[in-house]
Amino acid sequence: MAQDPPSRSSAIDFNPLIPPQLDDPYPAYARARREAPVFFTPIFGLWIVTRHDDVCAAAQDTARFSSRVIGIDVPAEVSAVLPAAYHTPSLVNNDPPSHTRLRGLLGRSFAPQRIAHMEPHVRSVAAGLIDAFARDGRVDLMEGFAYELPLRIILEMLGVPLEDGRDMKRWSDDWRTLSTPGLTTDKQLACVESVKAFERYILAAAEHRRREPRDDLLSHVIVAGPGGEPPAGDAELVNLFMQLLFAGHETVTTAIGNAVLLLLSHPEQLAAVREDPGLIPAVVEESLRFEAPTQGMFRTTTEEVELGGVRIPQGARVFLLFGSANRDEAQFEAADTFDVQRRDAGRHLAFGRGLHFCIGASLARLEVRVALEELLGRLPGLRLQPGERQDYVSNLILRNPKHVRVVWDLA
Ligand code: HEM
C-alpha cells in the first residue's frame, strides 16, 4: 500500500553537501534503499529515489516525470533583462516533442563512428597535456589534466576557438551562479551580463556558419537535420550550447578524477591493469558505476504518482539518485566493492536511462579511457602522493574530487 505524502521531517538523514556524507554518501544511500527507498527531504525540498528499479522506472516515464524546469525566482528588474534563452528548454531540461526534435539535430555530431574517429586527436591532446608536466614528477591531475582535456575537446566540437575558452568559462560559471539562491540583485545583474555575452557570441557564430557552414556542431544544428527537421530557434540554440558546455566538460573532468583515484587506491587492481591494459575499458565502466560523476538528476511530477510504494504529489521535485542505484545490492553483486573484473558493471546508470540517456556517453568513455591509457603509459610508477586525502567538492549533482595529487618515477 502506498504511503501518504510526507510529514515535514525526513525518514533519512540525507545531506551529501556536508561531512560525513560529503566524504562518503554511500552508507546513507544504502540505509535509504533498505528503509525508505523513496523519501522526502525537507532540507532540499526533494523526493529522493534510491533503488535501481525505481530510478529506471521514473527515468523512462517522461510523461509523469517531466524534465522541464520552471524558471528561477528573480526580481522583476533582473527578469526584465534576462535573455529568454536562459529559460528556454533544449535537451536535459525538456520533454518530447521538442526534446525529440533537438536531440535529432545532434545525432550527426555524436554518431558513434564520428566519435571513434576522434580518438587520435583526443590522444594527442592528452599526450600534449601530460608532456607539459611529465618532467616534474608530481602534479595535481585535476588542474593540469582532468579539467583541460574535456574542455579542449568540447570547445573544438562546438566550433569555439581555444582562445575564447576563458570567456566561455566565465560565462558558463555566471550562468550557473544565477540560479544560486540568496544572490544580491547586483550580483544577479552581473551574471545576466555574462548570459547576454554568451548569447551574443553564439548568435554571431551561428550567423557566420549560416553564410559559411563548416563540419562542426554549430553548423549541424542550424541546418535542417535528418528527415528535414527544422533547425533550432535562436533561444534554443543558445540554451543548447550552454548545456553542451556544462554537460560535456565537468562531468568528464569528474569521471577522469574518480577513475584515477579509484584505480590508484586499489593496488591489486592497478597491478592487474598494468599487466593487461585491455582491462582499461572495464576500469572506466566500473569507476562510472562505483562513483557516478553525475550523482543524480531532477524531474518534476506532472500528476500524483506512486513509486516504490510511496505516493508522490503532483508538481513535486524529484531527484533520481544514480549514485545510489549504482550501488544497489539487488542489481550488483558485492555492490560496495570496486572490482574492475566484475561482469555486471554495464548495468550502471551513470549515463541515465531512457530518452535523456547521455548523448555524450561514447565521447565520455573515449576521453576517460584515453586519459587512463596515456597517464599509465607515460608516467612510470604512477601513484597517489603519500598521505593524499580524498576531498570532494560540495555539490548535489557532481561528485567531483577537489584534488588528485600524484607522483611518478623520473627516468
Ligand atoms: C562521464 C561523463 C558524463 C556523465 C557521467 C554524464 C552523465 C549524464 C547523465 C546522467 C545524463 C542524463 C540526465 C537525465 O536523465 O536527466 C546525461 C545527459 C546528457 N549528457 Fe552527459 N554525461 C557525461 C558526459 C557528457 C558529454 C561528454 C557530453 C557532450 C559532449 C554530454 C552531453 C549530455 C547531454 C546533451 C545530455 C542531455 C541528453 C538529453 O536530455 O537528451 N555528456 N549525461
Short mmCIF file of C-alpha atoms and ligand atoms in Angstrom, two decimals:
data_model
loop_
_atom_site.label_atom_id
_atom_site.label_comp_id
_atom_site.label_asym_id
_atom_site.label_seq_id
_atom_site.Cartn_x
_atom_site.Cartn_y
_atom_site.Cartn_z
CA MET A 1 0.00 0.00 0.00
CA ALA A 2 1.30 3.47 -0.86
CA GLN A 3 2.41 5.73 1.95
CA ASP A 4 0.90 9.16 2.35
CA PRO A 5 2.75 12.31 1.33
CA PRO A 6 5.47 13.30 3.76
CA SER A 7 5.43 14.94 7.07
CA ARG A 8 8.00 17.76 7.19
CA SER A 9 10.69 15.52 8.61
CA SER A 10 12.61 13.01 6.57
CA ALA A 11 12.89 9.29 7.18
CA ILE A 12 16.52 9.51 6.11
CA ASP A 13 19.16 11.97 7.17
CA PHE A 14 20.26 12.99 3.66
CA ASN A 15 22.84 15.70 3.17
CA PRO A 16 25.70 14.87 0.82
CA LEU A 17 26.80 18.54 0.88
CA ILE A 18 28.47 18.25 4.29
CA PRO A 19 30.57 15.61 6.13
CA PRO A 20 30.28 12.76 6.82
CA GLN A 21 28.15 12.18 3.68
CA LEU A 22 30.31 14.57 1.63
CA ASP A 23 33.22 12.17 2.26
CA ASP A 24 31.18 9.00 1.83
CA PRO A 25 27.46 9.22 0.99
CA TYR A 26 27.06 5.51 0.31
CA PRO A 27 26.12 4.22 3.81
CA ALA A 28 23.24 6.75 3.90
CA TYR A 29 22.14 5.69 0.42
CA ALA A 30 22.22 2.01 1.48
CA ARG A 31 20.10 2.77 4.51
CA ALA A 32 17.59 4.59 2.32
CA ARG A 33 17.38 1.67 -0.13
CA ARG A 34 16.64 -0.63 2.81
CA GLU A 35 14.35 1.53 4.92
CA ALA A 36 12.87 4.33 2.78
CA PRO A 37 13.73 3.80 -0.89
CA VAL A 38 11.74 6.87 -1.93
CA PHE A 39 11.77 9.64 0.69
CA PHE A 40 11.19 13.37 1.00
CA THR A 41 13.97 15.61 2.26
CA PRO A 42 12.75 18.93 3.67
CA ILE A 43 16.26 20.45 3.52
CA PHE A 44 16.30 20.27 -0.26
CA GLY A 45 12.54 20.10 -0.88
CA LEU A 46 13.14 16.98 -2.96
CA TRP A 47 11.86 13.42 -3.22
CA ILE A 48 14.90 11.19 -3.41
CA VAL A 49 14.67 7.94 -5.39
CA THR A 50 17.38 5.47 -4.40
CA ARG A 51 16.72 2.00 -5.86
CA HIS A 52 17.91 0.96 -9.31
CA ASP A 53 14.45 -0.30 -10.41
CA ASP A 54 12.66 2.85 -9.26
CA VAL A 55 15.24 5.19 -10.82
CA CYS A 56 14.85 3.33 -14.14
CA ALA A 57 11.06 3.41 -13.93
CA ALA A 58 10.99 7.17 -13.32
CA ALA A 59 13.65 7.94 -15.95
CA GLN A 60 11.66 6.00 -18.54
CA ASP A 61 8.34 7.61 -17.64
CA THR A 62 8.87 11.04 -19.20
CA ALA A 63 5.13 11.76 -19.25
CA ARG A 64 4.77 11.67 -15.46
CA PHE A 65 8.36 12.60 -14.55
CA SER A 66 8.98 15.71 -16.60
CA SER A 67 12.45 17.15 -17.16
CA ARG A 68 11.13 20.66 -17.79
CA VAL A 69 12.49 23.17 -15.31
CA ILE A 70 10.43 26.08 -14.13
CA GLY A 71 12.25 29.43 -14.27
CA ILE A 72 14.27 30.71 -11.35
CA ASP A 73 12.83 33.24 -9.00
CA VAL A 74 14.47 36.64 -9.69
CA PRO A 75 13.34 40.24 -9.06
CA ALA A 76 11.46 42.00 -11.88
CA GLU A 77 14.46 44.22 -12.72
CA VAL A 78 16.57 41.10 -13.32
CA SER A 79 13.96 39.14 -15.28
CA ALA A 80 13.34 42.20 -17.47
CA VAL A 81 16.90 41.99 -18.83
CA LEU A 82 17.45 38.22 -18.69
CA PRO A 83 17.53 36.73 -22.21
CA ALA A 84 14.71 34.26 -22.94
CA ALA A 85 17.38 31.70 -23.87
CA TYR A 86 18.15 31.25 -20.17
CA HIS A 87 14.74 29.62 -19.57
CA THR A 88 14.19 28.06 -22.97
CA PRO A 89 14.12 24.27 -22.74
CA SER A 90 16.51 22.45 -25.03
CA LEU A 91 17.62 18.94 -24.07
CA VAL A 92 18.20 17.94 -20.49
CA ASN A 93 15.52 20.39 -19.29
CA ASN A 94 12.95 19.43 -21.92
CA ASP A 95 10.29 16.83 -22.77
CA PRO A 96 9.01 15.43 -26.07
CA PRO A 97 8.17 16.56 -28.66
CA SER A 98 10.65 19.47 -28.81
CA HIS A 99 13.24 17.36 -26.97
CA THR A 100 12.95 14.75 -29.74
CA ARG A 101 13.47 17.36 -32.47
CA LEU A 102 16.54 18.90 -30.81
CA ARG A 103 18.07 15.56 -29.96
CA GLY A 104 17.65 14.54 -33.61
CA LEU A 105 19.67 17.59 -34.66
CA LEU A 106 22.63 16.40 -32.59
CA GLY A 107 22.61 12.84 -33.91
CA ARG A 108 25.16 13.51 -36.63
CA SER A 109 27.71 15.15 -34.32
CA PHE A 110 27.50 12.37 -31.73
CA ALA A 111 27.25 9.37 -34.07
CA PRO A 112 29.46 6.60 -32.61
CA GLN A 113 31.55 6.36 -35.81
CA ARG A 114 32.26 10.06 -35.76
CA ILE A 115 33.26 9.87 -32.10
CA ALA A 116 35.54 6.87 -32.80
CA HIS A 117 37.35 8.94 -35.43
CA MET A 118 38.20 11.48 -32.74
CA GLU A 119 40.43 9.02 -30.86
CA PRO A 120 43.82 10.00 -32.39
CA HIS A 121 43.06 13.65 -31.71
CA VAL A 122 41.89 13.06 -28.12
CA ARG A 123 45.05 11.02 -27.59
CA SER A 124 47.33 13.73 -28.93
CA VAL A 125 45.66 16.38 -26.73
CA ALA A 126 46.03 14.08 -23.68
CA ALA A 127 49.67 13.33 -24.55
CA GLY A 128 50.46 17.03 -25.04
CA LEU A 129 48.98 17.92 -21.64
CA ILE A 130 50.96 15.15 -19.91
CA ASP A 131 54.19 16.13 -21.68
CA ALA A 132 53.86 19.60 -20.17
CA PHE A 133 54.33 18.20 -16.62
CA ALA A 134 55.95 14.79 -17.20
CA ARG A 135 59.39 16.03 -16.02
CA ASP A 136 58.04 17.48 -12.78
CA GLY A 137 57.49 14.12 -11.08
CA ARG A 138 54.31 15.35 -9.41
CA VAL A 139 51.09 17.13 -10.34
CA ASP A 140 47.53 17.72 -9.26
CA LEU A 141 45.79 15.93 -12.10
CA MET A 142 42.54 17.81 -11.60
CA GLU A 143 44.12 21.13 -12.53
CA GLY A 144 46.69 20.16 -15.09
CA PHE A 145 44.86 17.45 -16.91
CA ALA A 146 41.34 16.30 -15.98
CA TYR A 147 39.91 19.80 -16.40
CA GLU A 148 41.82 20.75 -19.54
CA LEU A 149 41.31 17.64 -21.67
CA PRO A 150 37.49 17.64 -21.90
CA LEU A 151 37.42 21.45 -22.08
CA ARG A 152 39.57 21.46 -25.20
CA ILE A 153 37.62 18.63 -26.80
CA ILE A 154 34.17 20.12 -26.18
CA LEU A 155 35.25 23.59 -27.37
CA GLU A 156 36.59 22.10 -30.58
CA MET A 157 33.46 20.06 -31.07
CA LEU A 158 31.28 23.10 -30.60
CA GLY A 159 33.46 25.02 -33.04
CA VAL A 160 34.72 27.54 -30.44
CA PRO A 161 38.38 28.62 -30.78
CA LEU A 162 40.51 27.64 -27.80
CA GLU A 163 41.47 31.26 -27.11
CA ASP A 164 37.81 32.01 -26.34
CA GLY A 165 37.80 29.26 -23.67
CA ARG A 166 38.36 31.70 -20.80
CA ASP A 167 35.33 33.78 -21.77
CA MET A 168 33.28 30.60 -22.12
CA LYS A 169 34.34 29.53 -18.64
CA ARG A 170 33.37 32.87 -17.10
CA TRP A 171 30.05 33.00 -18.90
CA SER A 172 29.14 29.42 -18.04
CA ASP A 173 30.12 29.90 -14.37
CA ASP A 174 27.93 33.02 -14.18
CA TRP A 175 25.08 31.25 -15.98
CA ARG A 176 25.14 28.59 -13.30
CA THR A 177 25.64 31.04 -10.42
CA LEU A 178 22.49 32.90 -11.42
CA SER A 179 20.32 30.04 -10.17
CA THR A 180 22.01 30.01 -6.73
CA PRO A 181 19.58 31.13 -4.03
CA GLY A 182 20.45 34.17 -1.93
CA LEU A 183 22.37 36.27 -4.50
CA THR A 184 22.15 40.05 -4.28
CA THR A 185 20.39 41.82 -7.16
CA ASP A 186 23.72 43.40 -8.19
CA LYS A 187 25.34 40.00 -8.45
CA GLN A 188 22.36 38.68 -10.41
CA LEU A 189 22.62 41.60 -12.81
CA ALA A 190 26.34 40.95 -13.26
CA CYS A 191 25.56 37.30 -14.10
CA VAL A 192 22.92 38.41 -16.60
CA GLU A 193 25.67 40.34 -18.44
CA SER A 194 27.52 37.04 -18.92
CA VAL A 195 24.35 35.33 -20.17
CA LYS A 196 23.94 38.16 -22.68
CA ALA A 197 27.58 37.98 -23.75
CA PHE A 198 27.28 34.23 -24.31
CA GLU A 199 24.10 34.75 -26.30
CA ARG A 200 25.76 37.41 -28.49
CA TYR A 201 28.73 35.15 -29.07
CA ILE A 202 26.70 32.07 -30.09
CA LEU A 203 24.29 34.02 -32.29
CA ALA A 204 27.16 35.79 -34.08
CA ALA A 205 28.93 32.46 -34.64
CA ALA A 206 25.66 30.94 -35.91
CA GLU A 207 25.23 33.83 -38.33
CA HIS A 208 28.73 33.20 -39.60
CA ARG A 209 28.02 29.45 -40.07
CA ARG A 210 24.83 30.19 -41.99
CA ARG A 211 26.96 32.00 -44.55
CA GLU A 212 29.89 29.59 -44.39
CA PRO A 213 28.87 26.21 -42.93
CA ARG A 214 31.66 24.04 -41.52
CA ASP A 215 31.77 20.48 -40.34
CA ASP A 216 31.13 21.42 -36.69
CA LEU A 217 28.29 21.02 -34.24
CA LEU A 218 27.09 24.59 -34.59
CA SER A 219 26.72 24.19 -38.35
CA HIS A 220 24.97 20.83 -37.92
CA VAL A 221 22.40 22.30 -35.54
CA ILE A 222 21.46 25.33 -37.66
CA VAL A 223 20.86 23.44 -40.87
CA ALA A 224 17.88 21.07 -41.18
CA GLY A 225 18.51 17.71 -39.52
CA PRO A 226 17.92 14.19 -40.83
CA GLY A 227 14.40 13.91 -42.24
CA GLY A 228 14.41 17.69 -42.62
CA GLU A 229 13.52 18.59 -39.01
CA PRO A 230 13.53 22.34 -38.56
CA PRO A 231 16.75 23.69 -37.06
CA ALA A 232 16.82 25.06 -33.56
CA GLY A 233 15.48 28.56 -32.93
CA ASP A 234 17.88 31.20 -31.55
CA ALA A 235 16.88 30.83 -27.89
CA GLU A 236 17.01 27.02 -28.13
CA LEU A 237 20.39 27.20 -29.78
CA VAL A 238 21.87 29.37 -27.02
CA ASN A 239 20.44 27.17 -24.26
CA LEU A 240 21.57 24.00 -26.04
CA PHE A 241 25.13 25.26 -26.37
CA MET A 242 25.31 26.18 -22.73
CA GLN A 243 24.04 22.70 -21.83
CA LEU A 244 26.62 21.06 -24.03
CA LEU A 245 29.34 23.13 -22.38
CA PHE A 246 28.18 22.10 -18.90
CA ALA A 247 27.34 18.51 -19.73
CA GLY A 248 30.37 17.85 -21.89
CA HIS A 249 33.00 19.26 -19.61
CA GLU A 250 32.97 18.91 -15.84
CA THR A 251 31.26 15.52 -15.93
CA VAL A 252 34.28 14.16 -17.79
CA THR A 253 36.70 16.03 -15.51
CA THR A 254 34.99 14.31 -12.60
CA ALA A 255 34.99 10.91 -14.29
CA ILE A 256 38.73 11.11 -15.01
CA GLY A 257 39.48 12.21 -11.44
CA ASN A 258 37.37 9.43 -9.93
CA ALA A 259 38.77 6.73 -12.21
CA VAL A 260 42.38 7.67 -11.40
CA LEU A 261 41.67 7.90 -7.66
CA LEU A 262 39.91 4.55 -7.59
CA LEU A 263 42.49 2.72 -9.62
CA LEU A 264 45.48 4.13 -7.75
CA SER A 265 43.93 3.40 -4.39
CA HIS A 266 43.36 -0.29 -5.26
CA PRO A 267 46.92 -1.61 -5.78
CA GLU A 268 45.92 -5.17 -6.71
CA GLN A 269 43.55 -3.90 -9.40
CA LEU A 270 46.18 -1.47 -10.63
CA ALA A 271 48.64 -4.36 -10.95
CA ALA A 272 46.09 -6.36 -12.98
CA VAL A 273 45.56 -3.38 -15.29
CA ARG A 274 49.30 -2.82 -15.75
CA GLU A 275 49.61 -6.50 -16.62
CA ASP A 276 46.70 -6.30 -19.06
CA PRO A 277 45.92 -2.77 -20.33
CA GLY A 278 42.97 -4.34 -22.19
CA LEU A 279 41.18 -4.02 -18.83
CA ILE A 280 41.12 -0.21 -19.06
CA PRO A 281 37.62 -0.02 -20.65
CA ALA A 282 36.41 -2.12 -17.70
CA VAL A 283 38.07 0.35 -15.30
CA VAL A 284 36.11 3.12 -17.00
CA GLU A 285 32.78 1.33 -16.55
CA GLU A 286 33.46 0.20 -13.00
CA SER A 287 34.54 3.64 -11.87
CA LEU A 288 31.43 5.17 -13.51
CA ARG A 289 29.38 2.65 -11.53
CA PHE A 290 31.26 2.98 -8.26
CA GLU A 291 31.44 6.79 -8.13
CA ALA A 292 28.77 8.08 -10.51
CA PRO A 293 30.10 11.50 -11.62
CA THR A 294 26.51 12.75 -12.00
CA GLN A 295 25.06 11.54 -8.71
CA GLY A 296 21.51 12.49 -9.62
CA MET A 297 19.19 14.47 -11.86
CA PHE A 298 15.91 16.29 -11.32
CA ARG A 299 12.38 15.59 -12.50
CA THR A 300 9.00 17.17 -11.74
CA THR A 301 5.87 15.05 -11.38
CA THR A 302 3.06 16.01 -13.75
CA GLU A 303 0.44 14.16 -11.66
CA GLU A 304 0.33 12.25 -8.38
CA VAL A 305 2.39 9.09 -8.84
CA GLU A 306 3.23 6.00 -6.86
CA LEU A 307 6.85 4.95 -6.92
CA GLY A 308 8.49 2.32 -4.73
CA GLY A 309 5.29 2.07 -2.70
CA VAL A 310 5.28 5.81 -1.94
CA ARG A 311 2.80 8.38 -3.19
CA ILE A 312 4.48 11.50 -4.61
CA PRO A 313 2.23 14.52 -5.12
CA GLN A 314 1.78 16.34 -8.42
CA GLY A 315 4.29 19.13 -9.03
CA ALA A 316 6.90 17.59 -6.71
CA ARG A 317 10.61 17.94 -7.42
CA VAL A 318 12.20 14.51 -7.63
CA PHE A 319 15.89 13.61 -7.59
CA LEU A 320 16.84 10.35 -9.32
CA LEU A 321 19.89 9.23 -7.36
CA PHE A 322 22.03 7.42 -9.94
CA GLY A 323 24.86 7.24 -7.38
CA SER A 324 22.68 5.07 -5.15
CA ALA A 325 21.16 2.99 -7.97
CA ASN A 326 24.71 2.07 -8.96
CA ARG A 327 25.34 0.58 -5.51
CA ASP A 328 22.02 -1.27 -5.33
CA GLU A 329 22.77 -4.74 -3.99
CA ALA A 330 19.67 -6.04 -5.82
CA GLN A 331 21.49 -5.31 -9.11
CA PHE A 332 25.18 -5.63 -8.38
CA GLU A 333 26.98 -8.42 -6.60
CA ALA A 334 29.11 -7.06 -3.75
CA ALA A 335 27.93 -3.61 -4.85
CA ASP A 336 30.29 -1.75 -2.49
CA THR A 337 33.39 -3.47 -3.85
CA PHE A 338 35.38 -1.75 -6.59
CA ASP A 339 36.17 -4.61 -8.93
CA VAL A 340 37.31 -3.97 -12.49
CA GLN A 341 36.71 -7.65 -13.35
CA ARG A 342 33.03 -7.68 -12.38
CA ARG A 343 30.59 -8.71 -15.10
CA ASP A 344 27.60 -6.63 -14.10
CA ALA A 345 29.11 -3.09 -14.25
CA GLY A 346 27.37 -2.47 -17.59
CA ARG A 347 24.02 -2.12 -15.77
CA HIS A 348 25.15 1.13 -14.14
CA LEU A 349 23.05 4.26 -14.57
CA ALA A 350 25.91 6.78 -14.66
CA PHE A 351 24.65 7.99 -18.04
CA GLY A 352 20.98 7.84 -17.07
CA ARG A 353 18.30 5.79 -18.80
CA GLY A 354 15.56 6.37 -21.36
CA LEU A 355 15.06 9.38 -23.63
CA HIS A 356 17.57 11.54 -21.77
CA PHE A 357 20.32 8.92 -21.84
CA CYS A 358 23.58 10.84 -22.14
CA ILE A 359 24.15 11.77 -25.75
CA GLY A 360 27.86 12.20 -25.00
CA ALA A 361 28.36 8.73 -23.49
CA SER A 362 30.60 7.44 -26.31
CA LEU A 363 32.69 10.58 -26.21
CA ALA A 364 32.96 10.45 -22.41
CA ARG A 365 34.02 6.80 -22.48
CA LEU A 366 36.61 7.58 -25.13
CA GLU A 367 38.05 10.51 -23.18
CA VAL A 368 38.29 8.66 -19.87
CA ARG A 369 39.80 5.55 -21.48
CA VAL A 370 42.39 7.53 -23.44
CA ALA A 371 43.18 9.61 -20.34
CA LEU A 372 43.92 6.44 -18.33
CA GLU A 373 45.90 4.83 -21.13
CA GLU A 374 48.09 7.88 -21.61
CA LEU A 375 48.61 8.53 -17.90
CA LEU A 376 49.60 4.94 -17.15
CA GLY A 377 51.69 4.68 -20.32
CA ARG A 378 53.62 7.95 -19.94
CA LEU A 379 54.11 8.28 -16.18
CA PRO A 380 56.04 5.23 -14.89
CA GLY A 381 55.14 4.09 -11.40
CA LEU A 382 52.18 6.50 -11.23
CA ARG A 383 50.80 6.56 -7.68
CA LEU A 384 48.91 8.82 -5.29
CA GLN A 385 51.05 11.30 -3.37
CA PRO A 386 51.66 9.75 0.06
CA GLY A 387 49.09 10.91 2.61
CA GLU A 388 46.71 12.17 -0.11
CA ARG A 389 43.28 12.67 1.43
CA GLN A 390 40.23 12.45 -0.76
CA ASP A 391 38.19 15.65 -0.54
CA TYR A 392 35.11 16.24 -2.65
CA VAL A 393 33.54 19.45 -3.88
CA SER A 394 30.26 20.13 -2.05
CA ASN A 395 27.76 19.75 -4.90
CA LEU A 396 24.47 17.88 -5.06
CA ILE A 397 24.89 16.80 -8.67
CA LEU A 398 28.58 16.22 -9.33
CA ARG A 399 30.75 14.01 -7.13
CA ASN A 400 33.94 15.79 -8.01
CA PRO A 401 37.30 15.21 -6.22
CA LYS A 402 38.97 18.52 -5.33
CA HIS A 403 42.47 17.21 -5.98
CA VAL A 404 44.12 14.12 -7.34
CA ARG A 405 47.76 14.68 -6.41
CA VAL A 406 50.01 12.07 -7.94
CA VAL A 407 53.72 11.33 -8.19
CA TRP A 408 55.71 9.04 -10.53
CA ASP A 409 59.27 7.89 -11.19
CA LEU A 410 61.56 10.13 -13.18
CA ALA A 411 63.90 8.30 -15.55
C1 HEM B 1 31.49 10.78 -17.73
C2 HEM B 1 30.94 11.85 -18.25
C3 HEM B 1 29.46 12.05 -18.31
C4 HEM B 1 28.50 11.66 -17.43
C5 HEM B 1 28.67 10.92 -16.14
C6 HEM B 1 27.23 12.12 -17.96
C7 HEM B 1 26.01 11.88 -17.37
C8 HEM B 1 24.80 12.18 -17.93
C9 HEM B 1 23.52 11.79 -17.40
C10 HEM B 1 23.31 11.02 -16.11
C11 HEM B 1 22.57 12.26 -18.23
C12 HEM B 1 21.05 12.04 -18.10
C13 HEM B 1 20.38 13.22 -17.49
C14 HEM B 1 18.93 12.98 -17.15
O1 HEM B 1 18.45 11.85 -17.19
O2 HEM B 1 18.28 13.96 -16.79
C15 HEM B 1 23.24 12.97 -19.29
C16 HEM B 1 22.60 13.64 -20.32
C17 HEM B 1 23.29 14.40 -21.22
N1 HEM B 1 24.64 14.46 -21.43
FE1 HEM B 1 26.04 13.51 -20.38
N2 HEM B 1 27.45 12.77 -19.14
C18 HEM B 1 28.80 12.75 -19.40
C19 HEM B 1 29.45 13.27 -20.50
C20 HEM B 1 28.83 14.01 -21.48
C21 HEM B 1 29.49 14.60 -22.62
C22 HEM B 1 30.97 14.44 -22.96
C23 HEM B 1 28.54 15.29 -23.31
C24 HEM B 1 28.64 16.12 -24.56
C25 HEM B 1 29.65 16.45 -25.21
C26 HEM B 1 27.29 15.11 -22.62
C27 HEM B 1 26.11 15.67 -23.00
C28 HEM B 1 24.88 15.34 -22.45
C29 HEM B 1 23.63 15.89 -22.91
C30 HEM B 1 23.45 16.93 -24.01
C31 HEM B 1 22.63 15.30 -22.14
C32 HEM B 1 21.13 15.54 -22.23
C33 HEM B 1 20.54 14.49 -23.12
C34 HEM B 1 19.06 14.59 -23.24
O3 HEM B 1 18.42 15.19 -22.36
O4 HEM B 1 18.53 14.05 -24.21
N3 HEM B 1 27.50 14.33 -21.53
N4 HEM B 1 24.60 12.88 -19.10
#
